[in-house]
mmCIF file of C-alpha atoms in Angstrom:
data_model
loop_
_atom_site.group_PDB
_atom_site.id
_atom_site.type_symbol
_atom_site.label_atom_id
_atom_site.label_comp_id
_atom_site.label_asym_id
_atom_site.label_seq_id
_atom_site.Cartn_x
_atom_site.Cartn_y
_atom_site.Cartn_z
ATOM 1 C CA MET R 1 19.110 11.609 13.358
ATOM 2 C CA GLU R 2 17.017 14.723 13.991
ATOM 3 C CA HIS R 3 13.290 14.036 14.076
ATOM 4 C CA VAL R 4 10.814 16.740 13.149
ATOM 5 C CA ILE R 5 7.943 14.568 14.419
ATOM 6 C CA GLU R 6 7.895 11.911 17.115
ATOM 7 C CA LEU R 7 4.773 10.163 18.375
ATOM 8 C CA LYS R 8 4.835 7.750 21.307
ATOM 9 C CA GLY R 9 1.881 5.690 22.507
ATOM 10 C CA VAL R 10 -0.616 7.907 20.687
ATOM 11 C CA SER R 11 -4.265 6.877 20.857
ATOM 12 C CA LYS R 12 -7.365 8.754 19.767
ATOM 13 C CA ASP R 13 -10.931 8.180 20.925
ATOM 14 C CA TYR R 14 -14.035 10.053 19.825
ATOM 15 C CA VAL R 15 -16.842 10.438 22.337
ATOM 16 C CA ASN R 16 -20.450 11.023 21.267
ATOM 17 C CA ASP R 17 -23.333 10.795 23.753
ATOM 18 C CA GLU R 18 -21.043 8.892 26.145
ATOM 19 C CA ILE R 19 -20.256 6.339 23.439
ATOM 20 C CA VAL R 20 -16.494 5.993 23.048
ATOM 21 C CA THR R 21 -15.168 5.084 19.605
ATOM 22 C CA PRO R 22 -11.442 4.237 19.530
ATOM 23 C CA VAL R 23 -9.805 5.244 16.227
ATOM 24 C CA LEU R 24 -6.037 5.109 16.823
ATOM 25 C CA HIS R 25 -4.275 2.642 19.097
ATOM 26 C CA ASP R 26 -0.796 3.117 20.604
ATOM 27 C CA ILE R 27 0.795 4.730 17.540
ATOM 28 C CA ALA R 28 4.585 5.121 17.569
ATOM 29 C CA LEU R 29 6.029 7.090 14.656
ATOM 30 C CA ALA R 30 9.219 9.089 14.177
ATOM 31 C CA ILE R 31 9.783 11.174 11.036
ATOM 32 C CA PRO R 32 13.274 12.549 10.361
ATOM 33 C CA LYS R 33 13.693 16.040 9.010
ATOM 34 C CA GLY R 34 13.752 16.044 5.201
ATOM 35 C CA GLN R 35 12.065 12.675 4.711
ATOM 36 C CA PHE R 36 9.302 11.921 2.188
ATOM 37 C CA ILE R 37 6.973 9.490 3.959
ATOM 38 C CA SER R 38 3.779 7.956 2.591
ATOM 39 C CA ILE R 39 1.006 6.893 4.964
ATOM 40 C CA MET R 40 -1.324 4.363 3.363
ATOM 41 C CA GLY R 41 -4.561 2.818 4.484
ATOM 42 C CA PRO R 42 -8.104 2.025 3.345
ATOM 43 C CA SER R 43 -11.120 4.133 4.254
ATOM 44 C CA GLY R 44 -11.750 3.902 7.986
ATOM 45 C CA SER R 45 -8.183 2.881 8.774
ATOM 46 C CA GLY R 46 -7.456 5.980 10.868
ATOM 47 C CA LYS R 47 -5.014 7.600 8.443
ATOM 48 C CA SER R 48 -7.031 10.838 8.197
ATOM 49 C CA THR R 49 -7.267 11.076 11.984
ATOM 50 C CA LEU R 50 -3.519 10.549 12.195
ATOM 51 C CA MET R 51 -2.975 13.277 9.603
ATOM 52 C CA ASN R 52 -5.203 15.663 11.556
ATOM 53 C CA ILE R 53 -3.178 15.064 14.708
ATOM 54 C CA LEU R 54 0.124 15.517 12.865
ATOM 55 C CA GLY R 55 -1.159 18.789 11.389
ATOM 56 C CA PHE R 56 -2.533 20.166 14.678
ATOM 57 C CA LEU R 57 -6.107 19.956 13.404
ATOM 58 C CA ASP R 58 -7.055 17.487 16.144
ATOM 59 C CA VAL R 59 -5.667 16.451 19.509
ATOM 60 C CA LEU R 60 -4.639 13.043 20.778
ATOM 61 C CA THR R 61 -6.346 11.250 23.668
ATOM 62 C CA LYS R 62 -3.298 9.465 25.081
ATOM 63 C CA GLY R 63 0.432 9.531 24.456
ATOM 64 C CA THR R 64 2.879 12.258 23.486
ATOM 65 C CA TYR R 65 3.596 14.230 20.327
ATOM 66 C CA HIS R 66 6.891 16.074 19.974
ATOM 67 C CA PHE R 67 7.352 18.496 17.086
ATOM 68 C CA ASN R 68 10.903 19.779 16.617
ATOM 69 C CA GLY R 69 11.564 18.615 20.150
ATOM 70 C CA VAL R 70 8.607 20.496 21.660
ATOM 71 C CA ASP R 71 5.892 18.501 23.438
ATOM 72 C CA VAL R 72 2.697 19.744 21.792
ATOM 73 C CA SER R 73 0.421 17.153 23.411
ATOM 74 C CA LYS R 74 -0.993 19.555 25.967
ATOM 75 C CA LEU R 75 -1.000 22.836 24.044
ATOM 76 C CA SER R 76 -4.122 24.995 23.960
ATOM 77 C CA ASP R 77 -6.178 25.374 20.784
ATOM 78 C CA ASP R 78 -4.720 28.839 20.223
ATOM 79 C CA LYS R 79 -1.153 27.566 20.534
ATOM 80 C CA LEU R 80 -1.914 24.685 18.197
ATOM 81 C CA ALA R 81 -3.330 27.160 15.664
ATOM 82 C CA ASP R 82 -0.095 29.154 15.883
ATOM 83 C CA MET R 83 1.967 25.999 15.372
ATOM 84 C CA ARG R 84 -0.186 25.009 12.419
ATOM 85 C CA GLY R 85 0.175 28.372 10.723
ATOM 86 C CA GLU R 86 3.921 28.621 11.224
ATOM 87 C CA HIS R 87 5.099 25.054 10.701
ATOM 88 C CA ILE R 88 2.625 23.103 8.527
ATOM 89 C CA GLY R 89 1.696 23.542 4.873
ATOM 90 C CA PHE R 90 -1.441 21.695 3.710
ATOM 91 C CA VAL R 91 -2.299 20.330 0.272
ATOM 92 C CA PHE R 92 -5.813 18.855 0.144
ATOM 93 C CA GLN R 93 -7.591 16.653 -2.383
ATOM 94 C CA THR R 94 -10.284 19.314 -2.872
ATOM 95 C CA PHE R 95 -7.727 22.157 -3.224
ATOM 96 C CA ASN R 96 -9.614 24.411 -0.731
ATOM 97 C CA LEU R 97 -9.116 27.544 -2.831
ATOM 98 C CA LEU R 98 -11.414 30.563 -2.768
ATOM 99 C CA PRO R 99 -13.263 30.307 -6.106
ATOM 100 C CA ARG R 100 -13.699 33.914 -7.289
ATOM 101 C CA THR R 101 -10.328 34.987 -6.008
ATOM 102 C CA THR R 102 -7.152 35.296 -8.048
ATOM 103 C CA VAL R 103 -4.195 32.961 -7.907
ATOM 104 C CA TYR R 104 -2.191 35.768 -6.307
ATOM 105 C CA GLU R 105 -4.827 36.373 -3.612
ATOM 106 C CA ASN R 106 -5.166 32.667 -2.818
ATOM 107 C CA VAL R 107 -1.429 32.280 -2.336
ATOM 108 C CA MET R 108 -1.312 35.466 -0.247
ATOM 109 C CA LEU R 109 -4.004 34.202 2.137
ATOM 110 C CA PRO R 110 -1.750 32.540 4.783
ATOM 111 C CA LEU R 111 0.268 35.754 5.103
ATOM 112 C CA ILE R 112 -2.674 37.931 6.098
ATOM 113 C CA TYR R 113 -2.532 36.904 9.753
ATOM 114 C CA SER R 114 1.218 36.288 9.863
ATOM 115 C CA LYS R 115 3.911 38.450 11.392
ATOM 116 C CA ILE R 116 5.632 38.837 8.019
ATOM 117 C CA PRO R 117 5.852 42.553 7.129
ATOM 118 C CA ALA R 118 3.541 43.705 4.352
ATOM 119 C CA SER R 119 6.567 45.054 2.473
ATOM 120 C CA LYS R 120 7.920 41.512 2.016
ATOM 121 C CA ARG R 121 4.706 39.722 1.120
ATOM 122 C CA HIS R 122 4.567 40.561 -2.576
ATOM 123 C CA ALA R 123 8.022 39.087 -3.210
ATOM 124 C CA LEU R 124 7.143 35.896 -1.307
ATOM 125 C CA VAL R 125 3.898 35.394 -3.230
ATOM 126 C CA THR R 126 5.545 36.076 -6.570
ATOM 127 C CA GLU R 127 8.331 33.607 -5.833
ATOM 128 C CA ALA R 128 5.917 30.883 -4.697
ATOM 129 C CA ILE R 129 3.800 31.256 -7.838
ATOM 130 C CA ARG R 130 6.917 31.155 -9.993
ATOM 131 C CA ASP R 131 8.114 28.009 -8.224
ATOM 132 C CA VAL R 132 4.983 26.137 -9.359
ATOM 133 C CA GLY R 133 5.148 27.531 -12.902
ATOM 134 C CA LEU R 134 1.991 29.646 -12.840
ATOM 135 C CA GLU R 135 3.303 33.162 -13.494
ATOM 136 C CA HIS R 136 1.035 33.355 -16.553
ATOM 137 C CA ARG R 137 -2.018 32.625 -14.363
ATOM 138 C CA VAL R 138 -1.306 35.039 -11.530
ATOM 139 C CA ASN R 139 -4.393 37.221 -12.170
ATOM 140 C CA ASN R 140 -6.776 34.418 -13.114
ATOM 141 C CA PHE R 141 -9.550 33.402 -10.741
ATOM 142 C CA SER R 142 -9.032 29.912 -9.311
ATOM 143 C CA ASN R 143 -12.280 28.722 -10.901
ATOM 144 C CA GLN R 144 -10.759 29.505 -14.309
ATOM 145 C CA LEU R 145 -7.977 26.964 -13.798
ATOM 146 C CA SER R 146 -7.701 23.271 -14.545
ATOM 147 C CA GLY R 147 -7.624 20.812 -11.661
ATOM 148 C CA GLY R 148 -3.878 20.360 -11.970
ATOM 149 C CA GLU R 149 -3.313 24.109 -11.948
ATOM 150 C CA ARG R 150 -5.510 24.503 -8.873
ATOM 151 C CA GLN R 151 -3.459 21.929 -7.029
ATOM 152 C CA ARG R 152 -0.276 23.756 -8.004
ATOM 153 C CA VAL R 153 -1.786 26.942 -6.531
ATOM 154 C CA ALA R 154 -2.500 24.956 -3.365
ATOM 155 C CA ILE R 155 1.149 23.847 -3.258
ATOM 156 C CA ALA R 156 2.309 27.455 -3.674
ATOM 157 C CA ARG R 157 -0.003 28.490 -0.824
ATOM 158 C CA ALA R 158 1.356 25.644 1.326
ATOM 159 C CA LEU R 159 4.919 26.831 0.719
ATOM 160 C CA ILE R 160 4.375 30.538 1.301
ATOM 161 C CA ARG R 161 5.474 30.520 4.959
ATOM 162 C CA ASN R 162 8.320 28.053 4.398
ATOM 163 C CA PRO R 163 6.816 25.362 6.648
ATOM 164 C CA ASP R 164 8.798 22.587 8.313
ATOM 165 C CA VAL R 165 6.347 19.971 7.028
ATOM 166 C CA ILE R 166 4.076 19.717 3.988
ATOM 167 C CA LEU R 167 1.035 17.495 4.625
ATOM 168 C CA ALA R 168 -0.502 16.263 1.375
ATOM 169 C CA ASP R 169 -3.877 14.551 1.791
ATOM 170 C CA GLU R 170 -4.780 12.526 -1.340
ATOM 171 C CA PRO R 171 -3.362 15.374 -3.505
ATOM 172 C CA THR R 172 -4.072 13.576 -6.807
ATOM 173 C CA GLY R 173 -7.533 12.298 -5.878
ATOM 174 C CA ASN R 174 -9.399 14.793 -8.097
ATOM 175 C CA LEU R 175 -6.887 14.858 -10.962
ATOM 176 C CA ASP R 176 -6.396 12.949 -14.184
ATOM 177 C CA SER R 177 -3.294 10.771 -14.350
ATOM 178 C CA LYS R 178 -1.133 13.283 -16.240
ATOM 179 C CA SER R 179 -1.959 16.187 -13.906
ATOM 180 C CA GLY R 180 -1.489 13.891 -10.921
ATOM 181 C CA GLU R 181 1.976 12.953 -12.106
ATOM 182 C CA VAL R 182 2.933 16.631 -12.442
ATOM 183 C CA VAL R 183 1.766 17.329 -8.889
ATOM 184 C CA MET R 184 3.625 14.322 -7.478
ATOM 185 C CA ASP R 185 6.800 15.287 -9.358
ATOM 186 C CA MET R 186 6.476 18.749 -7.839
ATOM 187 C CA LEU R 187 6.226 17.321 -4.307
ATOM 188 C CA LEU R 188 9.189 15.086 -5.043
ATOM 189 C CA ASP R 189 11.188 18.084 -6.224
ATOM 190 C CA LEU R 190 10.337 19.983 -3.042
ATOM 191 C CA ASN R 191 11.689 17.056 -1.050
ATOM 192 C CA LYS R 192 14.779 16.125 -3.057
ATOM 193 C CA ASN R 193 16.004 19.519 -4.182
ATOM 194 C CA GLN R 194 14.640 21.832 -1.487
ATOM 195 C CA GLY R 195 14.747 19.562 1.553
ATOM 196 C CA HIS R 196 11.108 19.852 2.623
ATOM 197 C CA THR R 197 9.692 17.122 4.838
ATOM 198 C CA ILE R 198 6.706 15.630 2.990
ATOM 199 C CA ILE R 199 3.959 13.536 4.581
ATOM 200 C CA LEU R 200 1.705 12.043 1.922
ATOM 201 C CA VAL R 201 -1.588 10.452 2.982
ATOM 202 C CA THR R 202 -3.024 8.202 0.285
ATOM 203 C CA HIS R 203 -4.786 4.941 -0.503
ATOM 204 C CA GLU R 204 -3.091 4.673 -3.924
ATOM 205 C CA THR R 205 -0.005 2.508 -4.342
ATOM 206 C CA TYR R 206 1.206 4.547 -7.321
ATOM 207 C CA THR R 207 1.402 7.829 -5.416
ATOM 208 C CA ALA R 208 2.667 6.153 -2.229
ATOM 209 C CA GLU R 209 5.688 4.890 -4.158
ATOM 210 C CA TYR R 210 6.998 8.446 -4.489
ATOM 211 C CA GLY R 211 7.894 8.240 -0.806
ATOM 212 C CA GLU R 212 11.180 6.857 0.440
ATOM 213 C CA ARG R 213 9.283 5.200 3.277
ATOM 214 C CA ILE R 214 5.794 3.697 3.353
ATOM 215 C CA VAL R 215 3.798 3.326 6.557
ATOM 216 C CA LYS R 216 0.633 1.232 6.350
ATOM 217 C CA ILE R 217 -2.176 1.670 8.844
ATOM 218 C CA LYS R 218 -5.199 -0.564 9.346
ATOM 219 C CA ASP R 219 -7.909 -0.453 12.011
ATOM 220 C CA GLY R 220 -6.028 2.322 13.804
ATOM 221 C CA VAL R 221 -2.775 0.378 14.099
ATOM 222 C CA ILE R 222 0.465 0.684 12.134
ATOM 223 C CA VAL R 223 0.865 -2.736 10.488
ATOM 224 C CA SER R 224 4.064 -2.021 8.554
ATOM 225 C CA ASP R 225 6.722 0.675 8.335
ATOM 226 C CA LEU R 226 9.253 -0.056 5.601
ATOM 227 C CA LYS R 227 11.810 1.632 3.385
ATOM 228 C CA ASN R 228 10.449 1.825 -0.155
ATOM 229 C CA GLY R 229 12.615 -0.216 -2.491
ATOM 230 C CA HIS R 230 10.526 0.711 -5.548
ATOM 231 C CA ARG R 231 10.547 4.469 -5.219
ATOM 232 C CA ARG R 232 9.285 6.437 -8.194
ATOM 233 C CA ALA R 233 11.646 9.296 -8.908
ATOM 234 C CA ARG R 234 12.565 11.820 -11.539
ATOM 235 C CA GLY R 235 16.225 12.594 -11.930
ATOM 236 C CA VAL R 236 17.102 15.334 -9.479
ATOM 237 C CA ASP R 237 18.177 17.608 -12.310
ATOM 238 C CA GLU R 238 15.286 16.776 -14.617
ATOM 239 C CA PRO R 239 12.964 19.789 -15.054
ATOM 240 C CA LEU R 240 9.370 19.719 -13.903
ATOM 241 C CA LYS R 241 6.802 19.234 -16.638
#
């Protein structure tokens, strides 16, 4: 089975004024291409640090990290930034949209520093916005949208460069239950029907159950890694709401 991500013996320490604070301890994790995996843990468990390492936002202290077979453990900050831009799409709890900027401009943002020709960018942005059902909002400022719509813009932005992995960090944390369900169904659709690898980081059992596999982390250690026998799922041909 082809793994997009493989961690072996990964530990992370933070050092402040010569005080060493261990956060992750000997993490081993392999994620096959096309899997929807949920990483669960309480506050302070280390799940956010793990997510930051997986998304090239932070570096490990010990161990190895292979991404698509490439050892990224020793890459420079510039190389990690390139990897992040080309291979990872992020969906954050706080959306991270530019407020007085249109939906179109927010989705376009990752393309500005890409190697994609300007002549192709408009079609990519238009398609991504259509995929999340926001064609009617394309010229609205992001601060004119509901929370659920903002998160759908964030998903479109995450998809714009066709990343290998979508990292979703508490994507329903600022949404009401109905909007949260729409967002989770959209992530599920991206996984089931489009084959995207999804890594969901959450403390909520309800959202975690969208994953086909649930990894639980506590005190910087993986305490369980199990196939999800209670997976929430729309029918693969059922339309998004």
